[in-house]
Coordinates of C-alpha atoms in Angstrom, one line a residue:
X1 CA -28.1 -8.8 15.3
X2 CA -26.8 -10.1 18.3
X3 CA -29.5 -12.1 20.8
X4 CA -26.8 -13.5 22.9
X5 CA -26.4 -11.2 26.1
X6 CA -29.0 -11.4 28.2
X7 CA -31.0 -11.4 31.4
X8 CA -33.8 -13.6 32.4
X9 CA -37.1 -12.3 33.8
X10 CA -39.2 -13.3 36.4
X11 CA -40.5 -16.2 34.5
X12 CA -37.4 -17.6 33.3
X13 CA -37.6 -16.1 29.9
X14 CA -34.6 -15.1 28.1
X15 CA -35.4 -12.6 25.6
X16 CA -33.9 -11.4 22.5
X17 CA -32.1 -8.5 21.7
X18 CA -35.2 -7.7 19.4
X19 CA -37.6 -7.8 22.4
X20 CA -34.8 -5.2 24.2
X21 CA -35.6 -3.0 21.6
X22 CA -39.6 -3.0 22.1
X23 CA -40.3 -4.1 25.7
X24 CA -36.8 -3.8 27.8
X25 CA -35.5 -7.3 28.5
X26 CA -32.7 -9.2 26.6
X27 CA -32.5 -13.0 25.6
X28 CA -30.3 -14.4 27.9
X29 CA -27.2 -16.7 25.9
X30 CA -24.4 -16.2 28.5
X31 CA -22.4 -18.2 30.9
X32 CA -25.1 -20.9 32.0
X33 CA -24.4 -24.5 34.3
X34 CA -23.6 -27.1 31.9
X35 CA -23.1 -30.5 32.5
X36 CA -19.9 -32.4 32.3
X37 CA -18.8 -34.3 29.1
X38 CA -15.4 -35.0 29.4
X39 CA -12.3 -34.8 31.7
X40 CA -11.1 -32.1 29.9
X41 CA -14.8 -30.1 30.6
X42 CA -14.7 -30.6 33.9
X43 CA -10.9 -29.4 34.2
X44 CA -11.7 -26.0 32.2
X45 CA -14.6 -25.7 34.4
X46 CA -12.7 -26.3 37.9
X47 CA -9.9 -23.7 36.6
X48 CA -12.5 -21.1 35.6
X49 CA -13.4 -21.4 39.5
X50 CA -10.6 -21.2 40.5
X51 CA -9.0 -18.2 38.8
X52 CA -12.0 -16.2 40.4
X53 CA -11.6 -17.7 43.7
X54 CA -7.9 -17.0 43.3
X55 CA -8.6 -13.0 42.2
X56 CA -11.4 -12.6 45.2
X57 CA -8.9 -13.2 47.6
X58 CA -6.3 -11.2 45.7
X59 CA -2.9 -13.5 46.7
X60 CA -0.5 -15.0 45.2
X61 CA 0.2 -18.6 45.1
X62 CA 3.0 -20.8 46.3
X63 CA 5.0 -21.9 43.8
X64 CA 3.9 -18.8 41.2
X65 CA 5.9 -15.6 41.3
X66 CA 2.8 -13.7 39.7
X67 CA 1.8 -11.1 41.9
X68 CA -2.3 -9.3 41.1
X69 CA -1.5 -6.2 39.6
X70 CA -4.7 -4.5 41.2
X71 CA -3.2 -4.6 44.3
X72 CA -1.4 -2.3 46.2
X73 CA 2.5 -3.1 47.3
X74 CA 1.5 -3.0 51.1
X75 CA -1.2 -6.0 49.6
X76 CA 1.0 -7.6 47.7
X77 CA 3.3 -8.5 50.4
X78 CA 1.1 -10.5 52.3
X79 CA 1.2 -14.1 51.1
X80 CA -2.0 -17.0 51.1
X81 CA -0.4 -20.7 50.2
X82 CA -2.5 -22.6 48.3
X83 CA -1.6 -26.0 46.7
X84 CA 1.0 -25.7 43.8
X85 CA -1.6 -28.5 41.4
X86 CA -3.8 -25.2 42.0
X87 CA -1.8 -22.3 40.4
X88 CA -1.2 -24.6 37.6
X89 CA -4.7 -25.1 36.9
X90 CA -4.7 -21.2 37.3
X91 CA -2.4 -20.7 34.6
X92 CA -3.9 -23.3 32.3
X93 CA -7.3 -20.7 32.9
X94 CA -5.6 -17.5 32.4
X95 CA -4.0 -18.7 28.9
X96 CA -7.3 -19.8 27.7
X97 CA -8.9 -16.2 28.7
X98 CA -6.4 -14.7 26.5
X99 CA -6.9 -16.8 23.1
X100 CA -9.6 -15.4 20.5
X101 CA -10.7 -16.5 17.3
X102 CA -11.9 -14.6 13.8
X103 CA -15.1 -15.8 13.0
X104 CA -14.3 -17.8 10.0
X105 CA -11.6 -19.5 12.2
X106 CA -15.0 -20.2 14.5
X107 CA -16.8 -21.6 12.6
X108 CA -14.2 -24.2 10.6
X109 CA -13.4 -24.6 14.2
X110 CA -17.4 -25.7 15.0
X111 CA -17.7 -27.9 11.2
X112 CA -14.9 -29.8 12.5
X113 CA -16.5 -30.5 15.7
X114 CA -20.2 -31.5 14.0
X115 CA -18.6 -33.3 11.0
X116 CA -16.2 -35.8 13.6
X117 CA -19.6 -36.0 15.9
X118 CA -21.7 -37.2 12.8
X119 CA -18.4 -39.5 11.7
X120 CA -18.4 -40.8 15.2
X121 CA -21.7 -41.4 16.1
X122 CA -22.8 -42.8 12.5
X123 CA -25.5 -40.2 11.6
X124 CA -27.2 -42.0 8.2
X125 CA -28.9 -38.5 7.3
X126 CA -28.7 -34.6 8.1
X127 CA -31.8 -33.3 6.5
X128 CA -33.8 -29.7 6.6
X129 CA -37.3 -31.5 7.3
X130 CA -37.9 -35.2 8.2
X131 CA -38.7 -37.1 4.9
X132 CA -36.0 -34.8 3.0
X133 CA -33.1 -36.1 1.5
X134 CA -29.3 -35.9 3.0
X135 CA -28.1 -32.1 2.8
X136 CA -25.2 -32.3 5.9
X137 CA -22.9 -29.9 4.1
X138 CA -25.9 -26.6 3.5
X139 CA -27.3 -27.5 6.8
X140 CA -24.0 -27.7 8.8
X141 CA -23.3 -23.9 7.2
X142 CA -26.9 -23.0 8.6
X143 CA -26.2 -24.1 12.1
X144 CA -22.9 -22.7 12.5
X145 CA -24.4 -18.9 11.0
X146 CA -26.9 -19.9 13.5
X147 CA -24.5 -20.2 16.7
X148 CA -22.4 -17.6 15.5
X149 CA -25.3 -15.2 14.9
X150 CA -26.3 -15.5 18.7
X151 CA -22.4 -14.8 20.0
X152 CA -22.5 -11.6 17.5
X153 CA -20.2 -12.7 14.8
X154 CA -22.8 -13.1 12.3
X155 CA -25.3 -10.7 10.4
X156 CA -29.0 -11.9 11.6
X157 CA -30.7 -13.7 8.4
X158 CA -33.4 -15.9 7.3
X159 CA -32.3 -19.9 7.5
X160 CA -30.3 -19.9 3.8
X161 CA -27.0 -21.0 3.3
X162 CA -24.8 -18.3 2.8
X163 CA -21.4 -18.8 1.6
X164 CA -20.2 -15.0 1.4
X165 CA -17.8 -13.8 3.9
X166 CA -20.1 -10.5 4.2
X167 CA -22.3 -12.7 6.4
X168 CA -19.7 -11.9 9.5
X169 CA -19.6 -8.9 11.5
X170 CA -16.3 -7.2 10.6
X171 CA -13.9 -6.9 13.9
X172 CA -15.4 -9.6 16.1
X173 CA -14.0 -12.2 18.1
X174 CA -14.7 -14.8 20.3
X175 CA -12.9 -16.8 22.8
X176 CA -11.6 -19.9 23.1
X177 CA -13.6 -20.5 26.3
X178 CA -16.7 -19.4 25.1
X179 CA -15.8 -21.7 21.8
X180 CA -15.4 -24.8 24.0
X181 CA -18.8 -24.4 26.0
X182 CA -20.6 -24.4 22.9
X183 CA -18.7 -27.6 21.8
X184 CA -20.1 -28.9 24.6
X185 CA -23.4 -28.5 23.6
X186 CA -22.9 -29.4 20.1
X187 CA -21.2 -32.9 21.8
X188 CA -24.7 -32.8 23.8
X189 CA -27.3 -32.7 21.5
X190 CA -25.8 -34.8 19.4
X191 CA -25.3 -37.7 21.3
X192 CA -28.6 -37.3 22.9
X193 CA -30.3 -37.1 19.3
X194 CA -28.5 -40.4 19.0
X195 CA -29.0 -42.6 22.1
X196 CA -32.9 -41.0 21.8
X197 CA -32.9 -43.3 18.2
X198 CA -31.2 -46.3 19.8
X199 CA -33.6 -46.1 22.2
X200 CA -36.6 -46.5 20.1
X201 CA -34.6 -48.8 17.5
X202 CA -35.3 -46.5 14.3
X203 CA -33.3 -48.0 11.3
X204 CA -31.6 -45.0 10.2
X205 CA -30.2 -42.1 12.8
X206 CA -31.0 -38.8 11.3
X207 CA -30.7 -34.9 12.6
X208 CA -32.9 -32.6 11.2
X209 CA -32.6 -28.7 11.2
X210 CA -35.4 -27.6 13.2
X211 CA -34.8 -30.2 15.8
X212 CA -30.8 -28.8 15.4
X213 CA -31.9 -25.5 16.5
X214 CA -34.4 -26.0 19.1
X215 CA -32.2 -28.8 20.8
X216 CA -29.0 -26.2 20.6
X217 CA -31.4 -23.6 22.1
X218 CA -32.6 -25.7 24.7
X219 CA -28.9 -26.6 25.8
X220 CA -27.5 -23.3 25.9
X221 CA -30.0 -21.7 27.6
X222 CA -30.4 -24.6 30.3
X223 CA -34.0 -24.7 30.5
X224 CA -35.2 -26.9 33.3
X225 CA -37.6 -29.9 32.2
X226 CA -39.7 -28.8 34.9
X227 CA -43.0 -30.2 33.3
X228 CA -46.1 -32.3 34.4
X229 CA -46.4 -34.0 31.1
X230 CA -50.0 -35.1 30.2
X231 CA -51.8 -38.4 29.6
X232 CA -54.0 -38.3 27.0
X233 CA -56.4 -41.0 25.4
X234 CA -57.0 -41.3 21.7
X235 CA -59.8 -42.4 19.7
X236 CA -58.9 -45.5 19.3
X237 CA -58.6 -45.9 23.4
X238 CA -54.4 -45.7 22.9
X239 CA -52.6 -43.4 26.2
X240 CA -50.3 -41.0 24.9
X241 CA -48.0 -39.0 27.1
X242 CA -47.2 -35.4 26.3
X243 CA -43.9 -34.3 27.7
X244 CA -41.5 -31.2 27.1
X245 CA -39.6 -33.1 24.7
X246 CA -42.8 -33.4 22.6
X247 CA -43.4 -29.6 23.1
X248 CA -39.6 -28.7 21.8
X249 CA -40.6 -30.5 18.4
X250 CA -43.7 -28.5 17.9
X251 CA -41.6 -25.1 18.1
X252 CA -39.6 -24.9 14.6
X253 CA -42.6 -26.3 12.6
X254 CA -45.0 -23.4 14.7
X255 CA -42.4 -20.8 13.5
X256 CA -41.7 -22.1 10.1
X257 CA -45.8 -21.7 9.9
X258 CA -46.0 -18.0 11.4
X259 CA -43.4 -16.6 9.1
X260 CA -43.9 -18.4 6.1
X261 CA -40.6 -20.0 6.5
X262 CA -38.6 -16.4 5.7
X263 CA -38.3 -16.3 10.0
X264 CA -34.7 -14.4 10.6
X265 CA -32.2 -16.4 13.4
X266 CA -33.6 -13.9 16.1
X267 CA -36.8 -14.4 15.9
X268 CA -36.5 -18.1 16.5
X269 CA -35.1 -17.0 19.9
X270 CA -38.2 -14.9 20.3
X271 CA -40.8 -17.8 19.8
X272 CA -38.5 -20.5 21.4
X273 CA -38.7 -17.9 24.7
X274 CA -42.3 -17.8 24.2
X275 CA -42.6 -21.8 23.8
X276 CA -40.6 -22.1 26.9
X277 CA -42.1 -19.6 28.9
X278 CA -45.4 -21.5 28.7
X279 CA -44.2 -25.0 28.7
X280 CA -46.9 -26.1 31.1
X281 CA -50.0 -24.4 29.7
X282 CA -49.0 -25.3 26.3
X283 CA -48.5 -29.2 27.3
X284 CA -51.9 -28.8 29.5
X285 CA -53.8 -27.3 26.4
X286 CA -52.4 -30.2 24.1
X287 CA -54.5 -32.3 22.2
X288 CA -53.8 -36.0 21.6
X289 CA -50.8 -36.6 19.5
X290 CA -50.7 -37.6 16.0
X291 CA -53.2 -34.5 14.8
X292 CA -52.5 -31.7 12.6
X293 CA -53.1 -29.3 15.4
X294 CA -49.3 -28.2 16.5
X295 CA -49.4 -27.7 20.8
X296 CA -48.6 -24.0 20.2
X297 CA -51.5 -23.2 17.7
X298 CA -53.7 -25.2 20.3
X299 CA -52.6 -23.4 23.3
X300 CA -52.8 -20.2 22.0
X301 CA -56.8 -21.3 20.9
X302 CA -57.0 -21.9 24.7
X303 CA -55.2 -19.4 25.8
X304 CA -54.7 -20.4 29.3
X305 CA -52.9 -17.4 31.4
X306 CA -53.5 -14.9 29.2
X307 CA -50.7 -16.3 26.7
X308 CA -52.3 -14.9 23.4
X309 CA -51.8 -11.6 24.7
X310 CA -48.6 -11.7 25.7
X311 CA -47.9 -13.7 22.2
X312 CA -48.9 -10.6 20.8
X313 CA -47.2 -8.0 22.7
X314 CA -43.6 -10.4 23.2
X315 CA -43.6 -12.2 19.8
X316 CA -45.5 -10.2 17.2
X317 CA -45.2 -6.9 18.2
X318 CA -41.4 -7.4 18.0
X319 CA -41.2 -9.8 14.9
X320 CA -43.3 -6.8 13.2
X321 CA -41.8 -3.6 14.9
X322 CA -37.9 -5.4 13.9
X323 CA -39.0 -5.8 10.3
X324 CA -41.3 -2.4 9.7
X325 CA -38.1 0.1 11.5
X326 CA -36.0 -1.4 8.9
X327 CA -38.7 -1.1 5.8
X328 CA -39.1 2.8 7.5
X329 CA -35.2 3.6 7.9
X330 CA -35.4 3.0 4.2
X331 CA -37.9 5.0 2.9
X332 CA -36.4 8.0 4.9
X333 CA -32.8 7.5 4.6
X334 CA -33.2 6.4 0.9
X335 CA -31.3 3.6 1.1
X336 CA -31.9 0.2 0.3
X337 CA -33.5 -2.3 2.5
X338 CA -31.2 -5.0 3.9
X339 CA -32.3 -7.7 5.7
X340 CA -30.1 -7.9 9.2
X341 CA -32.2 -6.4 11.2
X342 CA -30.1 -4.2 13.1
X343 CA -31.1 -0.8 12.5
X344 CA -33.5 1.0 14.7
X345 CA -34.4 4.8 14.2
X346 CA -34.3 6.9 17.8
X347 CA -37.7 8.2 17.1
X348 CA -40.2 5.4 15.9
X349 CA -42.7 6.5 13.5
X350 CA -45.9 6.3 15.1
X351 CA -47.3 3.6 13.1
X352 CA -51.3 3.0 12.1
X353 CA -52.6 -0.5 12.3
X354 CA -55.8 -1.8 10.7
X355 CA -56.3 -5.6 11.4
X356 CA -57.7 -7.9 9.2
X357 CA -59.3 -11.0 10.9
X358 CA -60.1 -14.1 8.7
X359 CA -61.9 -17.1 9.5
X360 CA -63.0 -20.4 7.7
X361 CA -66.8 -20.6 7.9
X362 CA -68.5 -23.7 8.5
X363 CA -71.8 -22.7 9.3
X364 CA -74.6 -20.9 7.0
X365 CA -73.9 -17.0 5.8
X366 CA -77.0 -15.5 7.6
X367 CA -77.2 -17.3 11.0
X368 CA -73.0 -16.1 11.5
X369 CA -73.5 -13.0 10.5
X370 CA -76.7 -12.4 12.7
X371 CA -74.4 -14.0 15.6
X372 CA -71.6 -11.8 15.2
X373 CA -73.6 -8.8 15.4
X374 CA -76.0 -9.4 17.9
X375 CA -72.7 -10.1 20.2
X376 CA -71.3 -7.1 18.9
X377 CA -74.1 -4.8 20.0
X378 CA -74.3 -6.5 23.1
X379 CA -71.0 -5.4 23.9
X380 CA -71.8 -1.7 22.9
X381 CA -70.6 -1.4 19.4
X382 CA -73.6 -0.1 17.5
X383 CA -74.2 0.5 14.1
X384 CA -72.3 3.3 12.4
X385 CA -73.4 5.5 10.0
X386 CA -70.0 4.8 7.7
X387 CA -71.0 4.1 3.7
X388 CA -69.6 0.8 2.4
X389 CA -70.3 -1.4 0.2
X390 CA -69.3 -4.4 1.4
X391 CA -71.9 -4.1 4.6
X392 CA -72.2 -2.2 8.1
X393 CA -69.7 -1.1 10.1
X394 CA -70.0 -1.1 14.1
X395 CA -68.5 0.8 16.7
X396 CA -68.7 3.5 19.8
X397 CA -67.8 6.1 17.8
X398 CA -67.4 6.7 13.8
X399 CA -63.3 7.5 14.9
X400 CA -62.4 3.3 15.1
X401 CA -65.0 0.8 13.1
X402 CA -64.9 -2.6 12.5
X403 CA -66.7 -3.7 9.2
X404 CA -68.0 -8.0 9.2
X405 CA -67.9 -9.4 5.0
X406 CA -67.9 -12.5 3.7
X407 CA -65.6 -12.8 1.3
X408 CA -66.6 -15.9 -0.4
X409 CA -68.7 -18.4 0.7
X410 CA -65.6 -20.3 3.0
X411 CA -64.6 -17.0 4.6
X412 CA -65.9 -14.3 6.9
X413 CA -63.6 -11.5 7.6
X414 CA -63.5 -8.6 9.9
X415 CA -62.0 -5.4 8.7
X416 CA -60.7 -2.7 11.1
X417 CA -60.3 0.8 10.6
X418 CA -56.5 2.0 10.9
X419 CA -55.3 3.4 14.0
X420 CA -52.4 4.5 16.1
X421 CA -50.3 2.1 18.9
X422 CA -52.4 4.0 22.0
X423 CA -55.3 4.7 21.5
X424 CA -57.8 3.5 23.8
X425 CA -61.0 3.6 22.3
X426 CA -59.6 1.5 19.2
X427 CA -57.8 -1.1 21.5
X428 CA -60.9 -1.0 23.6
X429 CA -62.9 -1.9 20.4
X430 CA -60.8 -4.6 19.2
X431 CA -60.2 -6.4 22.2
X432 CA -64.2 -6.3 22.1
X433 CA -63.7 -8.0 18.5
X434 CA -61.7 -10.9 20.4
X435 CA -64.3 -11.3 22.8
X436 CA -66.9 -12.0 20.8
X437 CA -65.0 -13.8 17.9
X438 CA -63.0 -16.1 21.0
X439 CA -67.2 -16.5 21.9
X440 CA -68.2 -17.4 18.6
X441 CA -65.2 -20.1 18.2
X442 CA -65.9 -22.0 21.4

């Protein structure tokens, strides 16, 4: 699946081609400002000006015979001299536009550029987690699948290494523009990762994959660091300051949690746009550092501007709706279910959902259960006359019902009857649930 064309939304979210599917925007991975790395950067960037300068005034340079072939002869006639340096920088543009590479030849292209940036820079490690050991050449595969995946030349996956050719999507190129930006902010990260070690004098300079991602993410999309990081004061009376870069680290851990580390390319995009979205509640719902809490878990506890909601509606609803079409096409088609992603029927099933909310109890079994449904009635959901065994069900009607169990003495859990994506009593009901379970937590 491709999650690189994009728009962004009102809040500066880019979102991913899975979200275009289920709530009409798109995850925004094209042309974006980049800074300048090298000479040669800044020269492709002048000349990429410059070619659409040159074709908005539709002329033709001195020095350069080429005449725009969208213009009319009358047109064509009338001449605009511009300095001859500039019609050579044209030209050096216009032969770049026309060079494309295969996918393979894209990604040897990229391993060359991340294997001379770790030879160069003296990485000691490339590791999947932090205290793993070296694993450069399965990660490097990962990351480039990764890039590639995003500019549509790769089948959407989980974060494997994958060897097959099968993993590229037949007849698809890229440019050697396009290539050259990203090398930029492969140079980028890099370097930054690096100088961010010097900086703190670790012993050994090491890359692992989740920062990998998150960091290329980051630079391609061009989010601003636009934070007011926090100051926060331990325990033991130390100041710690929460900042953006902090936040970024909490992402790939967050989503390696959610989806029981079998999380496809995508939907890293979908919870990276989420992360970023809400950089400032998140940081201003942080704990102090150095806990097992991760910022993301904690904001969402919080859930300062309504952020668990849209969690639900921008992340979850699409993570699940993605997966479950696919399972579906499946069943109907009779085919076997791959795991790309990509195909989504015209006519969804409507779907039934029955939630099943679990919670590690702390306090006795009678004075939680009394709590729960004295809050419960107080909002209106009254006993039901609905058999089951494992205790009383509550609701308005007997049509949506929500049944409170303790399933062993460490957990209390909340089942909900099953019902359809709309309907208002059931929705009404649950979000009654939250209320009084969001109550019951604070």
């Amino acid at each position: 699946m491709n999650i690189n064309s994009s728009r962004t939304d009102a809040y500066g979210l880019h979102e991913s081609s899975l979200v275009k599917e289920n709530v009409g925007d798109e995850f925004d991975s094209g042309p974006s400002e980049v800074k300048s790395f090298s000479r040669k950067r800044r020269v492709q960037d002048k000349s990429s000006a410059l070619v659409k300068q040159i074709r908005r005034l539709g002329c033709f340079l001195s020095g350069c015979s080429r005449q725009m072939p969208n213009q009319t002869i009358p047109e064509r006639t009338v001449s605009h001299w511009i300095a001859t340096d500039v019609c050579e920088v044209a030209d050096v543009a216009s032969s770049k536009v026309n060079v494309t590479f295969t996918a393979e030849e894209a990604a040897e292209r990229f391993r060359n550029t991340i294997e001379n940036l770790i030879h160069t820079l003296k990485y000691d490690e490339i590791a999947m987690e932090y205290l793993e050991d070296d694993q450069r050449e399965a990660i490097t595969g990962i990351f480039i699948d990764f890039i590639l995946c995003q500019e549509g030349l790769v089948h959407d996956r989980c974060f494997t290494f994958e060897s097959s050719t099968d993993k590229y999507v037949a007849g698809k190129t890229i440019g050697l523009m396009r290539i050259e930006e990203i090398e930029s902010y492969l140079n980028a990260i890099f370097t930054e990762q690096a100088a961010e070690a010097s900086k703190f004098n670790k012993l050994r300079l090491r890359y692992s994959l989740g920062d990998m991602l998150i960091d290329y993410l980051n630079k391609k999309e061009n989010v601003p660091d636009d934070v007011t990081p926090k100051v926060k004061a331990s325990v033991d009376f130390r100041v710690y300051e929460i900042t953006y870069e902090k936040l970024l680290k909490e992402i790939y851990p967050f989503f390696q949690t959610l989806l029981a580390g079998r999380g496809f390319f995508s939907e890293l995009g979908v919870v990276f746009n989420f992360a970023v979205k809400f950089r400032q509640q998140l940081i201003d719902s942080a704990c102090v550092p150095l806990t097992s809490s991760n910022m993301l878990t904690v904001g969402l506890r919080t859930n300062e501007s309504n952020m668990r909601e849209y969690f639900n509606q921008h992340v979850m609803d699409v993570i699940f709706s993605g997966r479950c079409d696919g399972i579906v096409n499946a069943m109907f088609d009779d085919t076997s279910f791959g795991t790309d992603n990509e195909a989504k029927p015209a006519n969804r099933p409507n779907l039934k959902f029955g939630e099943e909310l679990e919670y590690d109890v702390k306090d006795s079994r009678a004075r939680l259960d009394d709590i729960f449904t004295y809050r419960l009635k107080d909002k209106g959901m009254c006993y039901r006359r609905i058999a089951d065994e494992r205790g009383t069900r509550y609701g308005f009607d007997d049509s949506f019902t929500v049944l409170p169990f303790y399933d062993s003495q460490n957990w209390f859990e909340i089942n909900c009857t099953p019902y359809h994506s709309g309907d208002q009593l059931a929705e009404l009901s649950f979000e009654k649930v939250i209320e009084v379970t969001d109550s019951m937590r604070k």
